[in-house]
Amino acid sequence: MKLANLDGRAVLITTDDTGNTTEPRAVDVHKASDGRFGPDPASLFADWPAFSDWALSARTDTPEDAVGFDTTELGAPSPEPRQIFAIGLNYTAHAAESGFEPPTGLPPVFPKFVSSLTGPVTEVTLPEGGNTDWEVEVVAVIGRTTSNVTEEDAWDHIAGLTVGQDISERITQLSGPAPQFGLGKSFPGFSPTGPWLVTADELPDPEDLELRCDLDGENVQLGRTNNLIVPIPRLVAELSKIVTLYPGDLIFTGTPEGVGLGRDPQRFVEAGQTLVSAVEGIGELRQRFVVAPEGREPR
Ligand code: ZN
């Protein structure tokens, strides 16, 4: 199943099999389920197992029920997570470029605040005087209340995967006596996700996906999730030993090497540039960066 948030309504994504087009099309969940599920995308996570059972049996290939759309109309697949976790230094080469040994236990975990969450295609205002950087990541979406789950059972607690961009303003992030990871990565628009949630059964190997990030067409990050130091099921298991994970929660699972901070010379996003972040088998995000409108008080 591919589940998206089309202008505030839950939709299943399908492709037209007539051969005329491979453009994705949307089937409205509320209408297709005769009112049983939706239309609010966030409401589906409250009883994900029931929704998922229905979606697997739902007929979404009837062309008259599917409509075309523009990706700018998409919102976050899970638009109201109670918590957004992010994992730092979870790829060896990224830990090295950041000046750290690879973590031997659980890598650093920090929050991305929910106010920074958006859909997949957006315009992001660069914080004034900041060094804004890119981090493409696979994001796991939690599908049921989870506490003390084992690694073996963890996939049963994951609704699906989506693409995330952990946009990071490095000056804020690294200022002060201890790093301000949560704030530096939570400016407005700094947590784009989408274009849709893809369930694990749709992916040949949900633990081995290529992820990449291109800045104005130049490839800056290229990695595979089979290089995660702590893979997704173990992340869920380890987090759930300490915190309760709620349906709809997001886990940004870490970024591979190639961020601007780790380059020599360092490099950051400039106004007018476009960042495309993609994960194999899922889709892509597209962020265009702009400067703050005139007249706004500097930070
Ligand atoms: Zn990150």
CSV table of C-alpha atoms and ligand atoms in Angstrom, one decimal:
chain,number,residue,atom,x,y,z
A,1,MET,CA,0.0,0.0,0.0
A,2,LYS,CA,1.0,3.6,-0.7
A,3,LEU,CA,-0.8,6.0,1.5
A,4,ALA,CA,-0.7,9.8,0.9
A,5,ASN,CA,-2.3,12.9,2.3
A,6,LEU,CA,-3.9,14.8,-0.6
A,7,ASP,CA,-4.9,18.2,0.6
A,8,GLY,CA,-5.9,16.9,4.0
A,9,ARG,CA,-7.6,13.7,2.8
A,10,ALA,CA,-6.2,10.2,3.0
A,11,VAL,CA,-5.7,8.6,-0.4
A,12,LEU,CA,-4.3,5.4,-1.6
A,13,ILE,CA,-1.8,5.8,-4.5
A,14,THR,CA,-2.3,3.7,-7.5
A,15,THR,CA,-1.0,3.7,-11.1
A,16,ASP,CA,-3.2,3.5,-14.1
A,17,ASP,CA,-2.6,0.1,-15.6
A,18,THR,CA,-4.1,0.9,-19.0
A,19,GLY,CA,-0.6,1.7,-20.3
A,20,ASN,CA,-1.6,5.3,-21.1
A,21,THR,CA,0.3,6.7,-18.1
A,22,THR,CA,2.5,5.8,-15.2
A,23,GLU,CA,1.5,8.9,-13.3
A,24,PRO,CA,0.4,8.2,-9.8
A,25,ARG,CA,-3.3,8.5,-9.1
A,26,ALA,CA,-5.2,8.9,-5.9
A,27,VAL,CA,-8.2,6.9,-4.6
A,28,ASP,CA,-10.0,8.6,-1.7
A,29,VAL,CA,-10.0,6.4,1.3
A,30,HIS,CA,-13.2,7.8,2.9
A,31,LYS,CA,-15.2,7.2,-0.3
A,32,ALA,CA,-13.7,3.9,-1.2
A,33,SER,CA,-14.3,2.5,2.3
A,34,ASP,CA,-17.9,3.8,2.4
A,35,GLY,CA,-17.0,6.1,5.2
A,36,ARG,CA,-15.4,3.5,7.4
A,37,PHE,CA,-11.9,5.2,7.3
A,38,GLY,CA,-10.7,8.7,6.9
A,39,PRO,CA,-11.0,11.3,5.5
A,40,ASP,CA,-8.4,12.6,8.0
A,41,PRO,CA,-5.1,10.9,7.3
A,42,ALA,CA,-4.0,11.2,11.0
A,43,SER,CA,-7.1,9.2,12.1
A,44,LEU,CA,-6.0,6.1,10.2
A,45,PHE,CA,-3.1,5.5,12.6
A,46,ALA,CA,-5.4,5.1,15.6
A,47,ASP,CA,-6.4,1.6,14.2
A,48,TRP,CA,-3.7,0.9,11.7
A,49,PRO,CA,-4.2,-2.9,11.7
A,50,ALA,CA,-7.9,-2.6,10.8
A,51,PHE,CA,-7.1,0.1,8.1
A,52,SER,CA,-4.3,-1.9,6.7
A,53,ASP,CA,-6.4,-5.1,6.4
A,54,TRP,CA,-9.1,-3.1,4.6
A,55,ALA,CA,-6.5,-1.4,2.3
A,56,LEU,CA,-5.0,-4.7,1.3
A,57,SER,CA,-8.4,-5.9,0.1
A,58,ALA,CA,-9.6,-2.6,-1.3
A,59,ARG,CA,-10.0,-2.3,-5.0
A,60,THR,CA,-8.0,0.7,-6.0
A,61,ASP,CA,-7.5,-0.2,-9.6
A,62,THR,CA,-10.8,1.1,-10.9
A,63,PRO,CA,-9.8,4.0,-13.1
A,64,GLU,CA,-13.0,6.0,-12.5
A,65,ASP,CA,-12.3,6.1,-8.8
A,66,ALA,CA,-8.7,7.3,-9.2
A,67,VAL,CA,-7.8,10.9,-9.9
A,68,GLY,CA,-4.6,12.6,-11.0
A,69,PHE,CA,-3.0,15.2,-8.7
A,70,ASP,CA,-0.1,17.5,-8.4
A,71,THR,CA,2.6,16.6,-5.8
A,72,THR,CA,2.4,20.2,-4.4
A,73,GLU,CA,-1.0,19.2,-3.1
A,74,LEU,CA,0.4,16.5,-0.8
A,75,GLY,CA,0.8,16.9,2.9
A,76,ALA,CA,2.8,14.8,5.4
A,77,PRO,CA,1.7,11.2,5.2
A,78,SER,CA,1.4,11.2,9.0
A,79,PRO,CA,0.5,14.8,9.6
A,80,GLU,CA,0.0,14.8,13.4
A,81,PRO,CA,2.6,12.6,15.1
A,82,ARG,CA,2.8,12.9,18.8
A,83,GLN,CA,6.5,12.5,18.7
A,84,ILE,CA,9.3,12.9,16.0
A,85,PHE,CA,12.5,11.1,16.9
A,86,ALA,CA,15.7,11.5,14.9
A,87,ILE,CA,18.8,9.4,15.1
A,88,GLY,CA,22.3,10.9,14.7
A,89,LEU,CA,25.5,9.3,13.5
A,90,ASN,CA,23.8,6.1,12.3
A,91,TYR,CA,26.1,5.5,9.3
A,92,THR,CA,29.8,4.9,9.8
A,93,ALA,CA,31.0,7.2,7.0
A,94,HIS,CA,28.7,10.0,8.2
A,95,ALA,CA,30.0,9.6,11.8
A,96,ALA,CA,33.5,9.9,10.4
A,97,GLU,CA,32.8,13.1,8.4
A,98,SER,CA,31.2,14.5,11.5
A,99,GLY,CA,34.4,13.8,13.5
A,100,PHE,CA,33.1,11.0,15.6
A,101,GLU,CA,33.8,7.3,16.1
A,102,PRO,CA,30.8,5.2,15.1
A,103,PRO,CA,28.6,4.7,18.1
A,104,THR,CA,28.8,1.2,19.7
A,105,GLY,CA,25.5,1.4,21.6
A,106,LEU,CA,22.4,3.4,20.7
A,107,PRO,CA,23.4,6.4,18.5
A,108,PRO,CA,22.3,9.9,19.7
A,109,VAL,CA,18.5,10.4,19.7
A,110,PHE,CA,17.0,13.8,19.5
A,111,PRO,CA,13.6,15.4,18.8
A,112,LYS,CA,12.5,17.2,15.7
A,113,PHE,CA,9.6,19.3,16.9
A,114,VAL,CA,6.3,18.7,15.2
A,115,SER,CA,5.9,22.3,14.2
A,116,SER,CA,8.7,21.7,11.6
A,117,LEU,CA,6.8,18.9,9.8
A,118,THR,CA,5.5,19.4,6.2
A,119,GLY,CA,4.6,17.5,3.1
A,120,PRO,CA,7.0,16.6,0.3
A,121,VAL,CA,7.1,19.6,-2.0
A,122,THR,CA,7.7,22.9,-0.2
A,123,GLU,CA,9.5,26.2,-0.1
A,124,VAL,CA,11.7,26.6,3.0
A,125,THR,CA,12.8,29.9,4.4
A,126,LEU,CA,16.6,29.9,5.2
A,127,PRO,CA,17.2,31.1,8.8
A,128,GLU,CA,19.0,34.4,8.5
A,129,GLY,CA,22.8,34.2,9.2
A,130,GLY,CA,22.5,30.4,9.4
A,131,ASN,CA,24.3,27.5,7.8
A,132,THR,CA,21.5,25.3,6.5
A,133,ASP,CA,22.5,21.8,5.6
A,134,TRP,CA,20.9,18.6,4.1
A,135,GLU,CA,20.4,15.1,5.5
A,136,VAL,CA,18.3,12.7,3.5
A,137,GLU,CA,16.8,9.9,5.6
A,138,VAL,CA,14.4,7.0,5.6
A,139,VAL,CA,11.6,7.7,8.0
A,140,ALA,CA,9.8,4.9,9.8
A,141,VAL,CA,6.1,5.6,10.7
A,142,ILE,CA,4.9,3.8,13.8
A,143,GLY,CA,1.6,1.8,13.4
A,144,ARG,CA,0.7,0.8,16.9
A,145,THR,CA,1.4,1.7,20.5
A,146,THR,CA,4.8,0.2,21.2
A,147,SER,CA,6.6,-0.4,24.4
A,148,ASN,CA,9.3,-3.0,25.0
A,149,VAL,CA,8.9,-4.6,21.6
A,150,THR,CA,11.6,-7.1,20.5
A,151,GLU,CA,13.7,-6.5,17.3
A,152,GLU,CA,12.0,-9.6,15.8
A,153,ASP,CA,8.5,-8.2,16.3
A,154,ALA,CA,9.4,-4.6,15.5
A,155,TRP,CA,8.3,-4.6,11.8
A,156,ASP,CA,4.8,-5.5,13.0
A,157,HIS,CA,4.7,-2.1,14.8
A,158,ILE,CA,5.8,-0.1,11.8
A,159,ALA,CA,3.0,1.2,9.5
A,160,GLY,CA,5.5,1.9,6.7
A,161,LEU,CA,8.4,3.9,5.5
A,162,THR,CA,8.6,7.4,3.9
A,163,VAL,CA,11.3,9.8,2.8
A,164,GLY,CA,12.4,12.5,5.2
A,165,GLN,CA,14.8,15.4,5.0
A,166,ASP,CA,16.4,16.3,8.3
A,167,ILE,CA,17.2,19.9,7.4
A,168,SER,CA,19.7,21.2,9.9
A,169,GLU,CA,20.9,24.8,10.7
A,170,ARG,CA,24.4,24.0,12.0
A,171,ILE,CA,25.1,27.2,13.9
A,172,THR,CA,22.1,26.8,16.1
A,173,GLN,CA,22.6,23.0,16.3
A,174,LEU,CA,26.2,23.3,17.5
A,175,SER,CA,25.9,26.4,19.7
A,176,GLY,CA,26.0,26.5,23.5
A,177,PRO,CA,27.7,24.3,26.1
A,178,ALA,CA,25.9,21.2,24.7
A,179,PRO,CA,24.5,20.8,21.2
A,180,GLN,CA,21.0,22.1,20.4
A,181,PHE,CA,20.1,19.3,18.0
A,182,GLY,CA,16.3,19.6,18.6
A,183,LEU,CA,16.2,23.3,17.9
A,184,GLY,CA,18.7,23.5,15.1
A,185,LYS,CA,16.7,20.9,13.2
A,186,SER,CA,13.2,22.3,13.9
A,187,PHE,CA,12.9,25.7,12.1
A,188,PRO,CA,9.7,26.0,10.1
A,189,GLY,CA,9.6,23.5,7.2
A,190,PHE,CA,12.7,21.7,8.4
A,191,SER,CA,11.1,18.2,8.5
A,192,PRO,CA,9.6,17.5,5.0
A,193,THR,CA,8.2,14.0,4.6
A,194,GLY,CA,6.5,12.0,1.9
A,195,PRO,CA,5.5,11.8,-0.9
A,196,TRP,CA,3.7,8.9,0.7
A,197,LEU,CA,4.0,6.1,3.2
A,198,VAL,CA,4.9,2.8,1.6
A,199,THR,CA,4.3,-0.5,3.5
A,200,ALA,CA,7.2,-2.9,3.9
A,201,ASP,CA,5.5,-5.6,1.7
A,202,GLU,CA,5.7,-3.2,-1.3
A,203,LEU,CA,9.5,-3.1,-1.0
A,204,PRO,CA,11.8,-5.9,-2.2
A,205,ASP,CA,13.9,-5.5,0.9
A,206,PRO,CA,12.8,-2.8,3.3
A,207,GLU,CA,16.1,-2.9,5.1
A,208,ASP,CA,18.2,-2.3,1.9
A,209,LEU,CA,17.1,0.9,0.1
A,210,GLU,CA,19.1,3.4,-1.8
A,211,LEU,CA,18.8,6.9,-0.6
A,212,ARG,CA,20.1,10.0,-2.4
A,213,CYS,CA,20.0,13.7,-2.3
A,214,ASP,CA,20.7,16.2,-5.1
A,215,LEU,CA,21.3,19.9,-4.7
A,216,ASP,CA,20.4,21.8,-7.9
A,217,GLY,CA,20.9,18.6,-9.8
A,218,GLU,CA,24.3,17.8,-8.3
A,219,ASN,CA,24.4,14.5,-6.4
A,220,VAL,CA,25.6,15.3,-2.8
A,221,GLN,CA,24.5,12.1,-0.9
A,222,LEU,CA,24.2,8.5,-2.0
A,223,GLY,CA,23.8,5.7,0.4
A,224,ARG,CA,22.0,2.5,1.2
A,225,THR,CA,20.1,1.6,4.4
A,226,ASN,CA,21.8,-1.7,4.7
A,227,ASN,CA,24.7,0.4,6.0
A,228,LEU,CA,22.7,1.7,9.0
A,229,ILE,CA,24.7,1.0,12.1
A,230,VAL,CA,21.5,0.3,14.0
A,231,PRO,CA,18.9,-1.0,11.5
A,232,ILE,CA,15.3,0.1,11.7
A,233,PRO,CA,13.8,-2.8,13.7
A,234,ARG,CA,16.5,-2.5,16.3
A,235,LEU,CA,16.0,1.2,16.5
A,236,VAL,CA,12.3,0.7,17.3
A,237,ALA,CA,13.2,-2.0,19.8
A,238,GLU,CA,15.8,0.1,21.6
A,239,LEU,CA,13.7,3.2,21.7
A,240,SER,CA,10.7,1.3,23.0
A,241,LYS,CA,12.7,0.1,26.0
A,242,ILE,CA,12.7,3.7,27.2
A,243,VAL,CA,9.8,5.6,25.6
A,244,THR,CA,6.3,4.6,24.5
A,245,LEU,CA,6.0,5.0,20.7
A,246,TYR,CA,2.5,6.0,19.5
A,247,PRO,CA,0.7,5.3,16.3
A,248,GLY,CA,1.7,7.9,13.7
A,249,ASP,CA,5.0,8.8,15.4
A,250,LEU,CA,8.0,9.3,13.1
A,251,ILE,CA,11.6,8.1,13.4
A,252,PHE,CA,14.1,9.8,11.2
A,253,THR,CA,16.6,6.9,11.0
A,254,GLY,CA,19.9,8.7,10.2
A,255,THR,CA,21.7,10.2,7.2
A,256,PRO,CA,24.5,8.8,5.1
A,257,GLU,CA,27.7,10.7,4.3
A,258,GLY,CA,27.8,13.8,2.1
A,259,VAL,CA,26.4,16.5,4.3
A,260,GLY,CA,27.7,20.0,3.8
A,261,LEU,CA,29.1,20.3,7.3
A,262,GLY,CA,31.5,17.4,6.7
A,263,ARG,CA,32.9,18.8,3.4
A,264,ASP,CA,36.2,20.6,2.9
A,265,PRO,CA,35.4,23.4,2.4
A,266,GLN,CA,32.1,23.3,4.1
A,267,ARG,CA,29.1,23.9,2.0
A,268,PHE,CA,25.5,25.0,2.8
A,269,VAL,CA,22.3,25.7,1.0
A,270,GLU,CA,21.9,29.0,-0.8
A,271,ALA,CA,18.7,30.9,-1.5
A,272,GLY,CA,17.2,29.9,-4.9
A,273,GLN,CA,18.6,26.3,-4.7
A,274,THR,CA,16.4,23.2,-4.9
A,275,LEU,CA,17.1,20.1,-2.9
A,276,VAL,CA,15.7,16.7,-4.1
A,277,SER,CA,15.8,13.9,-1.6
A,278,ALA,CA,14.8,10.4,-2.8
A,279,VAL,CA,14.5,6.8,-1.5
A,280,GLU,CA,14.4,3.8,-3.9
A,281,GLY,CA,10.9,2.3,-4.0
A,282,ILE,CA,9.3,5.2,-2.2
A,283,GLY,CA,9.6,8.5,-4.0
A,284,GLU,CA,11.1,12.0,-3.6
A,285,LEU,CA,10.9,15.3,-1.8
A,286,ARG,CA,11.6,18.6,-3.4
A,287,GLN,CA,12.5,21.7,-1.3
A,288,ARG,CA,13.2,25.1,-2.7
A,289,PHE,CA,15.0,27.5,-0.4
A,290,VAL,CA,14.2,31.2,-0.1
A,291,VAL,CA,15.3,34.1,2.0
A,292,ALA,CA,13.1,35.6,4.7
A,293,PRO,CA,10.7,38.2,3.5
A,294,GLU,CA,11.8,41.8,3.9
A,295,GLY,CA,11.0,43.5,7.2
A,296,ARG,CA,11.2,40.4,9.3
A,297,GLU,CA,13.3,40.9,12.5
A,298,PRO,CA,16.6,39.1,12.3
A,299,ARG,CA,17.1,36.3,14.8
B,1,ZN,ZN,19.6,13.5,10.7
